[in-house]
Amino acid sequence: MNRRTALSSILAVSGAGILPAEAAKSKEQPFIYSLNMSTLRGHKLGFRKELEVAAKAGFGSVEIWINTLQDYLKTGGTLQDAKKIINDLGIKVEDAIGFATWIVDDESARSKAIEQLKVEMDQLAQIGCPRIAAPPMGATTGDSLDLAKVAERYRTILELGDKTGVVPHLELWGFSKNLSRVGEILYVAVESGHPSARLLMDVYHLHKGGSGMDAVKDVGKPLVEIFHINDYPATPPRETITDADRVYAGDGVAPLKDLLKSLKNPERPVILSFEVFNKDYYAQDALLVAKTGLAKMKKVTEGV
């Protein structure tokens, strides 16, 4: 399948399931606000409490971390229990953050990652989570990978998604040797030749990797269902800035209004998920952090 055919297939299938009701809803609400649990990770609340805080703060959607769910299961919880907690709180688990090394050249490690993803996707399907992040874990340093091979490997895990109903979203990591730029993830998505291919980008990672916010304009809207929103300060510079430097949306210097206009999809709402790893926030009350994050997200999306 050539690139033109692949991209046409992705776009066609992406738009095929959009209902008139969804289109009408997106005109009223272009964004869905979600909380990525990295934001509360330093509070060490555990699976149930993280969800409770998110719901109490006013979030209707969340991104969980796979290892937090699995820790819950190891301490006596079940997937049925987890699903009940989610339902009782009235929230939706939009995505899960995982770290399987599906991308690496080492065939043995890659095979183990596939088995890991099978387990994780099955668990997520049982709690109603439709997505899992697919970052370049294991390939952040060392040699540059052949992107054509990466596309084949991405297709392999997309085919796992066909079986489980949990779609892996190719994640940009700005600090990584591989998949640090928008052009790279866009190439891999298109060359995978799979209609379910999707991209997961992030304000901080777009800045850190050097693509910048304008690069989002080059990504077809059907490829973006969920986006990590945050902000970055003027200092430290891009070369030395780290994950821990991310701040609330609107508290930094990122051109968020223009970015949000590029992201806005007239056919369906885009999920904006607040993701930071800020030690100052970890030292504050978790509910206050979640409420502040939501308020600032709503503020920056006003008028978009």
Coordinates of N, CA and C in Angstrom, one line a residue, residues 13-32 92 94 131 225 265-271:
V13 N -11.6 5.9 6.9 CA -12.1 5.1 8.1 C -12.3 6.0 9.3
S14 N -11.4 7.0 9.5 CA -11.5 7.8 10.6 C -12.8 8.6 10.6
G15 N -13.3 9.0 9.5 CA -14.5 9.8 9.4 C -15.7 9.0 9.2
A16 N -15.6 7.7 8.9 CA -16.7 6.9 8.6 C -17.7 6.7 9.8
G17 N -17.2 6.7 11.0 CA -18.0 6.4 12.2 C -18.6 7.6 12.8
I18 N -18.4 8.8 12.3 CA -18.8 10.0 12.9 C -20.3 10.2 12.7
L19 N -21.1 10.3 13.7 CA -22.5 10.4 13.7 C -22.9 11.9 13.7
P20 N -24.1 12.2 13.1 CA -24.6 13.6 13.2 C -24.6 14.2 14.6
A21 N -24.9 13.4 15.6 CA -25.0 13.8 16.9 C -23.6 14.3 17.4
E22 N -22.6 13.5 17.0 CA -21.2 13.8 17.4 C -20.8 15.1 16.8
A23 N -21.1 15.3 15.5 CA -20.8 16.5 14.8 C -21.4 17.7 15.4
A24 N -22.7 17.6 15.8 CA -23.4 18.7 16.5 C -22.8 19.0 17.8
K25 N -22.4 17.9 18.6 CA -21.8 18.1 19.9 C -20.5 18.9 19.8
S26 N -19.7 18.5 18.7 CA -18.4 19.2 18.6 C -18.5 20.7 18.3
K27 N -19.6 21.1 17.7 CA -19.8 22.5 17.4 C -20.0 23.2 18.8
E28 N -20.7 22.6 19.7 CA -20.9 23.2 21.0 C -19.7 23.0 21.9
Q29 N -19.0 21.9 21.8 CA -17.9 21.6 22.7 C -16.8 21.0 21.9
P30 N -15.9 21.9 21.5 CA -14.8 21.4 20.6 C -13.7 20.5 21.4
F31 N -13.7 20.6 22.7 CA -12.7 19.9 23.5 C -13.3 19.2 24.6
I32 N -12.8 18.0 24.9 CA -13.1 17.2 26.1 C -11.9 17.3 27.1
K92 N -14.8 8.6 32.3 CA -14.4 7.7 31.1 C -12.9 7.7 31.1
E94 N -10.1 7.4 28.9 CA -9.9 7.7 27.5 C -8.6 7.0 26.9
R131 N -7.9 3.2 24.2 CA -6.6 3.6 23.6 C -5.5 3.2 24.6
E225 N -7.0 12.2 18.1 CA -8.2 12.0 18.9 C -7.9 12.6 20.3
N265 N -11.3 20.2 15.7 CA -11.9 19.4 14.7 C -13.4 19.6 14.6
P266 N -13.8 20.1 13.4 CA -15.3 20.4 13.3 C -16.2 19.2 13.3
E267 N -15.6 18.0 13.2 CA -16.4 16.8 13.1 C -16.5 16.1 14.4
R268 N -15.6 16.3 15.4 CA -15.7 15.6 16.7 C -14.8 16.3 17.7
P269 N -15.1 16.3 19.0 CA -14.3 16.9 20.0 C -12.9 16.3 20.1
V270 N -11.9 17.1 20.4 CA -10.6 16.6 20.6 C -10.4 16.5 22.1
I271 N -9.9 15.4 22.6 CA -9.6 15.2 24.1 C -8.3 15.9 24.4

